[in-house]
Coordinates of C-alpha atoms and ligand atoms in Angstrom, one line a residue:
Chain R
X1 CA -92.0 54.2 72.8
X2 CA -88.9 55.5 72.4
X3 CA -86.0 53.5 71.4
X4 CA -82.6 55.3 71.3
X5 CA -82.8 57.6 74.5
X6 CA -84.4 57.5 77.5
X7 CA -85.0 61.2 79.3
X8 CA -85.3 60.8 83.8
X9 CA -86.9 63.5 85.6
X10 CA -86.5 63.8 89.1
X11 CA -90.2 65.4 90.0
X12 CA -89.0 66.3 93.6
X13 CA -85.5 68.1 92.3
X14 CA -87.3 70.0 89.6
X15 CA -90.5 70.9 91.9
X16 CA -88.3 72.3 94.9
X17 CA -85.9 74.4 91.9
X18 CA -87.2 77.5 91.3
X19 CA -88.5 77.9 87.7
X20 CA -86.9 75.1 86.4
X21 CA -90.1 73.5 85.0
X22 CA -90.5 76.6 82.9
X23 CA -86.9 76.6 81.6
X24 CA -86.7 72.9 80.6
X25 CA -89.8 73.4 78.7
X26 CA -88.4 76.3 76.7
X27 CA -84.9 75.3 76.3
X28 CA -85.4 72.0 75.1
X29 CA -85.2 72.0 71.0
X30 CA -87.2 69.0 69.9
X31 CA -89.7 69.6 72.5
X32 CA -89.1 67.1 75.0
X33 CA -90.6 68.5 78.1
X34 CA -94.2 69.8 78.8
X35 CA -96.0 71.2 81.6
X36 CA -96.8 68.2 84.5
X37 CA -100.2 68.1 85.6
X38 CA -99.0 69.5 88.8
X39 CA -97.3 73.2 89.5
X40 CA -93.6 73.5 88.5
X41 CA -93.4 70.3 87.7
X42 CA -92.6 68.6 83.7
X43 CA -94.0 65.5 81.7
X44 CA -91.6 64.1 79.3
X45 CA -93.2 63.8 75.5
X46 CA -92.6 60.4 74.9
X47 CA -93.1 60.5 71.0
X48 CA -90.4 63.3 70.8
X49 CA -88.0 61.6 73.2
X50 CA -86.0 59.8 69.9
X51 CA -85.2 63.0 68.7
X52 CA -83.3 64.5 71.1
X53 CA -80.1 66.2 70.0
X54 CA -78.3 64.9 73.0
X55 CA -77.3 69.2 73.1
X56 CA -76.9 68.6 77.3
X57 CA -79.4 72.5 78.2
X58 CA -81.5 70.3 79.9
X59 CA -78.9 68.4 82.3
X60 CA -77.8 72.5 83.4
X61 CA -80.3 72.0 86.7
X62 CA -79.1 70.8 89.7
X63 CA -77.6 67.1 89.0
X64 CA -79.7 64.5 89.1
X65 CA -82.8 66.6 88.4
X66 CA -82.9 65.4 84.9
X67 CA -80.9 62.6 83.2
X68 CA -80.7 61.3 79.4
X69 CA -79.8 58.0 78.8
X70 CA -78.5 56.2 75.9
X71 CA -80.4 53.4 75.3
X72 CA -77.6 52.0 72.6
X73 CA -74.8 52.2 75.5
X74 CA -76.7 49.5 77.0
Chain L
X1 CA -83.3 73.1 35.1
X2 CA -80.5 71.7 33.0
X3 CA -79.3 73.4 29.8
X4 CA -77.9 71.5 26.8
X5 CA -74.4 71.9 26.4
X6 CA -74.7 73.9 23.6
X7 CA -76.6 76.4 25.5
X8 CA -74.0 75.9 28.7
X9 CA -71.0 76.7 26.5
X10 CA -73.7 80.0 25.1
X11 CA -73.0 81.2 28.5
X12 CA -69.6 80.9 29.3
X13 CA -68.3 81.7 26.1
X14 CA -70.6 85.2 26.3
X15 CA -69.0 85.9 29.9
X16 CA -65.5 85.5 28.5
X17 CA -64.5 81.6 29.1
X18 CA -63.8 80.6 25.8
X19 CA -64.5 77.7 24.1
X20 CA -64.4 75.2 21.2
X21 CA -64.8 76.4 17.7
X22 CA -68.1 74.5 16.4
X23 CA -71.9 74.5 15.9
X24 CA -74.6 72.7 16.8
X25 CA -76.6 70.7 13.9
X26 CA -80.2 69.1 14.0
X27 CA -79.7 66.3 11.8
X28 CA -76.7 64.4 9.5
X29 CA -76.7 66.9 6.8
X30 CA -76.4 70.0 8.9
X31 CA -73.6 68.2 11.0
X32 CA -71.4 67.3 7.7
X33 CA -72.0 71.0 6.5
X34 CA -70.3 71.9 9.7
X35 CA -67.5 68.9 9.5
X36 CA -66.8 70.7 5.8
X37 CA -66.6 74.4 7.4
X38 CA -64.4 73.2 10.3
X39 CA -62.0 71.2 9.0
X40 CA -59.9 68.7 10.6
X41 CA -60.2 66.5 13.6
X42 CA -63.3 66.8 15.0
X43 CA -66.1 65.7 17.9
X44 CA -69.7 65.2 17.8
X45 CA -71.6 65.5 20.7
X46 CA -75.3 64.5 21.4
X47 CA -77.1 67.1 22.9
X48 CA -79.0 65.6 25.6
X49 CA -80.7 66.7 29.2
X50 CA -80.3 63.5 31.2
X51 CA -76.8 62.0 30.0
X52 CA -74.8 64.5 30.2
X53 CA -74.4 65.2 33.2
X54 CA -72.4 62.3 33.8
X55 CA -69.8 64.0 31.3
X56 CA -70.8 64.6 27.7
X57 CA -67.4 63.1 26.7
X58 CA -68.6 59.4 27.4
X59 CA -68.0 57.1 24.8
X60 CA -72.0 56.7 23.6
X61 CA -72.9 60.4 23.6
X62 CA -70.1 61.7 21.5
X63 CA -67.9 60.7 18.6
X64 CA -64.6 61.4 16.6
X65 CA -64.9 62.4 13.5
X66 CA -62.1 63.5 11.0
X67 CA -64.6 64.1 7.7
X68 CA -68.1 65.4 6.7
X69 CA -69.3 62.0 6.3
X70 CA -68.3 60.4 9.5
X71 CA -70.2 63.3 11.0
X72 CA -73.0 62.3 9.3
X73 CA -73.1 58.9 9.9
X74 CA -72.2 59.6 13.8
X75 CA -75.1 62.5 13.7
X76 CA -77.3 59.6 12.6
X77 CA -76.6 57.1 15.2
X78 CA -75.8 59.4 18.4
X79 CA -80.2 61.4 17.5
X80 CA -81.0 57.7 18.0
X81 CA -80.2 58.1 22.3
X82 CA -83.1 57.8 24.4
X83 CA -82.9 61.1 26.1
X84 CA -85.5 59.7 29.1
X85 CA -88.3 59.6 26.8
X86 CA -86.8 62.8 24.4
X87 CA -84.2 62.4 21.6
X88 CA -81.0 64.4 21.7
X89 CA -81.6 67.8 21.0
X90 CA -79.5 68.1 17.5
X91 CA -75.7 67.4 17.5
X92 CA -72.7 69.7 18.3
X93 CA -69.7 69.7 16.0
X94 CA -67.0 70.3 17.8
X95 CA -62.8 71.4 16.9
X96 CA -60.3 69.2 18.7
X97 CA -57.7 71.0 20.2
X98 CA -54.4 69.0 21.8
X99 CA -54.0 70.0 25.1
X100 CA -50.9 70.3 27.7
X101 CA -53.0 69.9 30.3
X102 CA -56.4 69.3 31.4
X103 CA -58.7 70.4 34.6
X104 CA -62.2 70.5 36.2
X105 CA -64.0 73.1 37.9
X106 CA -67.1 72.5 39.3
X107 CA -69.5 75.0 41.2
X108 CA -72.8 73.7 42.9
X109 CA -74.8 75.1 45.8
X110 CA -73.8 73.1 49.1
X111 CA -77.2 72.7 51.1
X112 CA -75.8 71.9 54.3
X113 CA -73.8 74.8 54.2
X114 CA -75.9 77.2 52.9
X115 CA -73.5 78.2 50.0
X116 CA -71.9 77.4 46.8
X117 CA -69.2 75.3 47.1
X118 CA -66.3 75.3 44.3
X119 CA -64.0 72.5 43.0
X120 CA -60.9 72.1 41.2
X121 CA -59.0 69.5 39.9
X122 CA -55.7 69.2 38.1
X123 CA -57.4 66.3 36.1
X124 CA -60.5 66.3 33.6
X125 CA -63.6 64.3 34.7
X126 CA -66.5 64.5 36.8
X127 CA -65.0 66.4 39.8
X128 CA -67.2 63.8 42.0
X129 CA -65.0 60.8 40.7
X130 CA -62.4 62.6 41.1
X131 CA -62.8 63.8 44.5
X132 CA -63.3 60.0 45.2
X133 CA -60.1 58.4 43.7
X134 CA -57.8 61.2 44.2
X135 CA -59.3 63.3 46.9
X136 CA -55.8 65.0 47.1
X137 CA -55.9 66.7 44.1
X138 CA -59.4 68.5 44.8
X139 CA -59.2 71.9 46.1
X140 CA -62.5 73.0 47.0
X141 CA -63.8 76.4 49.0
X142 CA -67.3 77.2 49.7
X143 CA -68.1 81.5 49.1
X144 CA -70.8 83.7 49.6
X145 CA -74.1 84.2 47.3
X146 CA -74.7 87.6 49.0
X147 CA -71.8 89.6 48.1
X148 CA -69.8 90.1 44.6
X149 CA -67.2 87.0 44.0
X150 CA -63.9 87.9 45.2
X151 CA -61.0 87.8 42.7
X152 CA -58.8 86.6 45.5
X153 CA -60.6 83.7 46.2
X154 CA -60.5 82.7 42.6
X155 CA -56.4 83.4 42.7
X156 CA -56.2 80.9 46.1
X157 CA -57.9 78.6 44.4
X158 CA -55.7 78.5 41.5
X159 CA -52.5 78.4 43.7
X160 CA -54.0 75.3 45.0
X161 CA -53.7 73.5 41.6
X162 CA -50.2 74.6 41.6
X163 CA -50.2 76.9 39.6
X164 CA -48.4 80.3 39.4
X165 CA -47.2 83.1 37.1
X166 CA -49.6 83.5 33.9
X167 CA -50.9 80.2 34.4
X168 CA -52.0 81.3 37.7
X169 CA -53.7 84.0 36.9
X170 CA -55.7 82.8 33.3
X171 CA -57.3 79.8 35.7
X172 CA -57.7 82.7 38.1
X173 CA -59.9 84.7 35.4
X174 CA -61.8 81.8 34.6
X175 CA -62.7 80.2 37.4
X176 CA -63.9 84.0 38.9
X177 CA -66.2 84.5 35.5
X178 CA -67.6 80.9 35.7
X179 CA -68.5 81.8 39.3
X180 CA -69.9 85.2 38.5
X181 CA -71.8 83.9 36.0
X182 CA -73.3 81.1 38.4
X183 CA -74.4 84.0 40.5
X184 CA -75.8 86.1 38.0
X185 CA -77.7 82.8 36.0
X186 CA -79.3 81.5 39.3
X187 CA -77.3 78.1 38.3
X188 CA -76.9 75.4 40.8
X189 CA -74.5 73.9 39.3
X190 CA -71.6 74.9 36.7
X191 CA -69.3 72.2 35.5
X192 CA -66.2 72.2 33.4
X193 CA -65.3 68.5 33.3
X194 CA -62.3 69.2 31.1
X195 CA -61.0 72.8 30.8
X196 CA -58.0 72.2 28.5
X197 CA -54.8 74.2 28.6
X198 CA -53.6 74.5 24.8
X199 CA -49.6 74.6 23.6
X200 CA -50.1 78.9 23.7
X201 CA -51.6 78.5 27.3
X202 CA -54.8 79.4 27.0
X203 CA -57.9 78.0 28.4
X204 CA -60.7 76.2 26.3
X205 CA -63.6 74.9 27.9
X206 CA -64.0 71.3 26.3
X207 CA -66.8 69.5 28.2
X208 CA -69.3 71.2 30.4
X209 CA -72.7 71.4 31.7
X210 CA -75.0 73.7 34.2
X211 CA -78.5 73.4 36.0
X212 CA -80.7 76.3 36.4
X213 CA -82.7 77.1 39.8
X214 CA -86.4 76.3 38.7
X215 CA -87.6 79.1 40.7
X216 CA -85.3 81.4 39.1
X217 CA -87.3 81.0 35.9
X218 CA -88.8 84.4 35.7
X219 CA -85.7 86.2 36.6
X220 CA -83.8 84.3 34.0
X221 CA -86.9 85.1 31.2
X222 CA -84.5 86.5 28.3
X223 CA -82.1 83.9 29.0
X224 CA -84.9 81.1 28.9
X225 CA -86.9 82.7 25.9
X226 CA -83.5 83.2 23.8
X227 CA -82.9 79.3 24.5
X228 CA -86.5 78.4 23.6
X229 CA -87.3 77.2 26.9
X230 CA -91.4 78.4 27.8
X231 CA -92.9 79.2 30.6
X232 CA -94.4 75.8 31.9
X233 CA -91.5 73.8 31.0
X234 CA -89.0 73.1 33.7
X235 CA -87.2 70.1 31.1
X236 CA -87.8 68.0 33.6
X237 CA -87.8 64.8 31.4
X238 CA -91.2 63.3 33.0
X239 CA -93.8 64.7 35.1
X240 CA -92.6 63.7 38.9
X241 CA -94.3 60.3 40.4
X242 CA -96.6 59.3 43.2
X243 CA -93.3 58.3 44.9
X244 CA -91.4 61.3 44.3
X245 CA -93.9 63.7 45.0
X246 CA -94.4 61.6 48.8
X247 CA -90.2 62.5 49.1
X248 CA -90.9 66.6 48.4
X249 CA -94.4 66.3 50.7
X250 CA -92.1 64.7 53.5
X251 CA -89.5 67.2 53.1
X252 CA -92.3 70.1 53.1
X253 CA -93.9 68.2 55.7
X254 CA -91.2 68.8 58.6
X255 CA -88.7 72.1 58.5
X256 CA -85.4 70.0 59.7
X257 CA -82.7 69.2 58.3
X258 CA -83.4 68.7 53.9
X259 CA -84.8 65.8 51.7
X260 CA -82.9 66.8 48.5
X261 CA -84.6 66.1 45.1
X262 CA -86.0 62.7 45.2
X263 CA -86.0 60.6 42.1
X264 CA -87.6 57.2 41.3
X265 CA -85.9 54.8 39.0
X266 CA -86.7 51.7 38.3
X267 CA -84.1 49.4 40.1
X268 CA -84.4 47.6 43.3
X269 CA -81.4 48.7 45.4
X270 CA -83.4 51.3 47.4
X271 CA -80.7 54.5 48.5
X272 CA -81.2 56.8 51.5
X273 CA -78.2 59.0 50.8
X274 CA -76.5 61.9 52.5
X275 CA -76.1 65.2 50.8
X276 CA -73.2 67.4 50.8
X277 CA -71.9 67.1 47.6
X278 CA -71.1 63.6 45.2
X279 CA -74.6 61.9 45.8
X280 CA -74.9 61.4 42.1
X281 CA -71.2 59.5 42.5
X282 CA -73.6 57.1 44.5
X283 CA -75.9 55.8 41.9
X284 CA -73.2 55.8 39.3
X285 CA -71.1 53.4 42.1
X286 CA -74.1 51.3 42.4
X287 CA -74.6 51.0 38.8
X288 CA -70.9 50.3 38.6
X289 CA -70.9 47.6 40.5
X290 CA -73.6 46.0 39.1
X291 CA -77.0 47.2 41.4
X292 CA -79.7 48.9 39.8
X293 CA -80.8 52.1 42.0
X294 CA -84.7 52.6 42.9
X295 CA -83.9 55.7 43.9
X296 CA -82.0 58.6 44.1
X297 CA -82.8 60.5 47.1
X298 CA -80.7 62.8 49.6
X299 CA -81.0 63.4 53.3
X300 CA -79.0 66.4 55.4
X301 CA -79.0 69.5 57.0
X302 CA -79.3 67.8 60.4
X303 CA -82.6 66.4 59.5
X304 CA -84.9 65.1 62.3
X305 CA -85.3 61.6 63.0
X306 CA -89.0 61.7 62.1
X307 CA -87.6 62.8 58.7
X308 CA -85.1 60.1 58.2
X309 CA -88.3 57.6 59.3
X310 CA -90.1 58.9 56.8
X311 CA -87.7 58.7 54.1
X312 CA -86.9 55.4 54.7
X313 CA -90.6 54.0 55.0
X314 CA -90.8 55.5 51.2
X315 CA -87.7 54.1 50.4
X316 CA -88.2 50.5 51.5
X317 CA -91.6 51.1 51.1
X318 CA -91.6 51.2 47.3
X319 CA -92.4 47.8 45.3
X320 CA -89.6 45.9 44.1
X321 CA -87.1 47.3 47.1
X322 CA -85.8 44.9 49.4
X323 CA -83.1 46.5 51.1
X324 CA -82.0 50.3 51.6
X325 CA -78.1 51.2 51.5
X326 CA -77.8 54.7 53.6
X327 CA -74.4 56.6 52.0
X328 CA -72.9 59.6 51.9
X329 CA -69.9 60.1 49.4
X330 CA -68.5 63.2 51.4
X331 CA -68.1 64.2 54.8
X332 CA -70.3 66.7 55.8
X333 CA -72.1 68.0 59.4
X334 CA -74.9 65.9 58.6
X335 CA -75.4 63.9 62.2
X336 CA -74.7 60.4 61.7
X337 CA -76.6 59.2 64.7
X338 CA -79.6 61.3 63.4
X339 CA -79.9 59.8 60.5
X340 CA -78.7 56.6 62.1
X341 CA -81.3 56.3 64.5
X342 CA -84.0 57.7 61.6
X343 CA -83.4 54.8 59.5
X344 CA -83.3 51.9 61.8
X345 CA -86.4 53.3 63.8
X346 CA -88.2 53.4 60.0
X347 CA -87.7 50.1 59.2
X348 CA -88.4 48.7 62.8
X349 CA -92.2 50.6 62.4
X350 CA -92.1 48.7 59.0
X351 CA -91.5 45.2 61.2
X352 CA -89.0 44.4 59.8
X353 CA -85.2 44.1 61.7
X354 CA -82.6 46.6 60.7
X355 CA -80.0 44.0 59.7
X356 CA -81.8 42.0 57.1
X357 CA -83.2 45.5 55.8
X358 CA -79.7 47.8 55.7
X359 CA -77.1 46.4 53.8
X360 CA -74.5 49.4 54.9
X361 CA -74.5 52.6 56.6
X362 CA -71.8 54.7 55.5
X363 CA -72.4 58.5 56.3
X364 CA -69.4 59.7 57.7
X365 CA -70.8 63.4 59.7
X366 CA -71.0 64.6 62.9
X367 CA -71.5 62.2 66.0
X368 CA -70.6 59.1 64.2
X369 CA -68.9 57.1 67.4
X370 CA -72.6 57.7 68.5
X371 CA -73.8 56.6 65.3
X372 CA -71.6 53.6 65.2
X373 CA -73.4 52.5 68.8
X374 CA -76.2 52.6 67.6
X375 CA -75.8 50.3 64.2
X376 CA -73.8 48.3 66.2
X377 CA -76.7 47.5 68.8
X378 CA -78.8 47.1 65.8
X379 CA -76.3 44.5 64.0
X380 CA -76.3 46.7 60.6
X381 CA -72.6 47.0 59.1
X382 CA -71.2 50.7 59.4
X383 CA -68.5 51.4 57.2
X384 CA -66.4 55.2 57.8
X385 CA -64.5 57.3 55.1
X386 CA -61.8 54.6 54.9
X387 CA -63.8 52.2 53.1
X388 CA -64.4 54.0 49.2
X389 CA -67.6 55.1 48.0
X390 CA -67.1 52.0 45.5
X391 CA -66.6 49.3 47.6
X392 CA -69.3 50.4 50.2
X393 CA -71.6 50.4 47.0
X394 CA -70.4 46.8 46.2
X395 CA -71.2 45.7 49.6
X396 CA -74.4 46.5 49.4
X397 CA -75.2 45.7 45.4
X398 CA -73.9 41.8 47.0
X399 CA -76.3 41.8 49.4
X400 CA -78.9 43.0 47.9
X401 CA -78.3 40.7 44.3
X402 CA -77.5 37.9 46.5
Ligands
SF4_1 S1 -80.4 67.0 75.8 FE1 -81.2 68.7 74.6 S2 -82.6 67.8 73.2 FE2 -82.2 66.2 74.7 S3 -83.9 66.4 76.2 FE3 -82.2 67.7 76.9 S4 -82.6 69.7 76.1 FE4 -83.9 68.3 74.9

């Protein structure tokens, strides 16, 4: 489990967006999303969620699609 | 691959740096036949592997001398250093000069830049105390390894001691040989501790030392062959250990960020340091204030946090460590909340809690108000750059002693 960041999807905003599944997959740099079981949408990789660089290409869909929280700004 | 200073001041004094009249003896007799053909005040030096790097000029690896039989008798006592498991490699018998002034140049390759950095100092000494105590006297500038060394960068650095005119240009030539010649040798590090300005105002290279790139071995075969150095040996002093070859597997293991060298000692204050230049100022600053380092081992690049969990699970892992203290002398782009998170995340899987287990964080990098978050929601003390290598060290030597 993740303890320092905590990574939200929004399946319905990320299904209805156009090729957005694809792109957070490939933009992410520590691997964070994969492929959902379901067309366009994304699973988060919960053993790679620590190491996200917090670099923001993921939060470039529309708002609210995806969301990363910092767990130590409880 | 370190070379004797002997064989350092072979090098510089072939590309033109010059320095102190003397020769290099194997055993008393030889080094009062060279206090007789000398004359005069004189030094002798141990020639060792594993001391000198923190300056050949400390008081138990060198002696002065003003006659044939004080060499003799120092000869005798300073082969009798435990060289980490060797004896000194013979004596050298050294002139004194009297200097006007004295300076340090240092050259190492910077791994989280990607280049070698250069140092100066209008003082003698290791350029990494130096740096600490008087940071304003350091003038440092990192240059490429892919094109010739510029004579202008040489020149800027010079200005930045304050120096002009003739004086200007003489530290000017010597500072652009000794980093030609660190090119050209594969070194990855080139030190003069104390580069001496004399009454006439030339340059003498007093104290120095140099490291070879192991891999450059067969490039550098004349070089190594005219030294004595064969093929298989790489003077380290020991083969490496169960626990240091773990730190090389972990760095090989995962392609972010860089586990520097990793070496085991036999202390108990257990180090996760972060590279960039001056982590050998750390285990000096622990030993200084009375820890005793398990290990010496460097973290950077932007490593991932997997990395920095590994490295610490070794770290705290290894018998007789209780606690870890995570420091970085310099300020580099390392992430601090990286490494941050890395380290409390590794000893968490250990089940243990971060507090009793960290005695300080001090890496000042990138991201460190994130970094500071986190250690703060962790309870473990975070210290920045305004707190001194030193006193961070002391902090954590009293926890850790009690
Ligand atoms: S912020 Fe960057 S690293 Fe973190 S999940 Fe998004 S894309 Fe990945």
């Amino acid at each position: 489990m993740a303890m320092f960041i905590r990574v939200d999807v929004n399946d319905e905003l990320v299904a209805a967006t156009d090729g957005l599944a694809a792109k957070l997959i490939e933009v992410c740099p520590v691997k964070i999303f994969k492929a959902g079981d379901d067309a366009g949408s994304v699973a988060v990789v919960e053993d790679n969620v620590d190491e996200c660089t917090l670099c923001d290409l993921c939060l470039q869909g529309p708002e609210g699609s995806v969301s990363i929280v910092k767990l130590y700004e409880d | 691959m370190r070379f004797y200073e002997f064989e350092t001041k072979t090098i510089l004094a072939r590309r033109g740096i010059p320095v102190p009249e003397g020769s290099r003896a194997a055993n008393a007799g030889e080094a009062a036949s060279a206090a007789r053909e000398l004359g005069g005040a004189l030094v002798v030096k141990a020639q060792l592997l594993v001391g000198s790097k923190a300056g050949a000029s400390r008081s138990d690896e060198s002696q002065a001398v003003d006659s044939p039989e004080q060499a003799a008798s120092a000869t005798e006592e300073l082969l009798k250093i435990d060289d980490g498991g060797r004896g000194p490699r013979g004596v050298l018998v050294e002139k004194v000069h009297a200097a006007t002034a004295e300076y340090s140049l240092s050259i190492s390759y910077d791994g989280t830049a990607k280049q070698p950095l250069l140092l100066a100092a209008d003082i003698a000494g290791n350029i990494e105390d130096i740096a600490e105590a008087h940071p304003d006297r350091v003038v440092s500038r990192h240059f490429s390894a892919l094109v010739p060394f510029s004579d202008y960068v040489a020149k800027e650095v010079a200005a930045g001691l304050g120096l002009n005119g003739s004086e200007l240009n003489r530290m000017a030539g010597v500072i652009a040989r000794l980093a030609r010649l660190f090119l050209d040798y594969d070194l990855t590090q080139a030190d003069i501790q104390t580069l001496a300005r004399l009454e006439d105002g030339s340059l003498l290279a007093v104290d120095c030392f140099s490291d070879m790139e192991v891999e450059a071995k067969y490039r550098q075969k004349e070089l190594l062959a005219e030294f004595g150095v064969g093929e298989e040996d790489t003077r380290s002093v020991r083969a490496p250990t169960a626990f240091e070859l773990a730190g090389k597997k972990i760095d090989d293991d995962d392609p972010r960020g860089i586990i520097g060298p990793v070496v085991e000692f036999s202390g108990n204050v257990g180090l996760v340091i972060g590279a960039g230049g001056g982590s050998l100022t750390l285990t000096d600053a622990v030993r200084k204030a009375g820890g005793d380092p398990a290990n010496y081992a460097a973290i950077g690049g932007n490593p991932s946090v997997a990395k920095a969990v590994a490295l610490t699970k070794l770290v705290l892992g290894k018998p007789g460590v209780d606690k870890i203290a995570v420091m970085s002398n310099v300020v580099s782009n390392t992430r601090a909340d990286l490494v941050a998170r890395g380290v409390i995340k590794g000893v968490i899987e250990m089940g243990f809690e971060p507090a009793d287990k960290i005695t300080i964080f001090r890496v000042p990098g990138a991201w460190e108000a994130d970094a500071v978050k986190i250690l703060n929601k962790y309870g473990v003390e975070y210290c920045d750059r305004s707190v001194s290598i030193s006193e961070a060290a002391k902090r954590a030597v009293d926890k850790i002693n009690g």
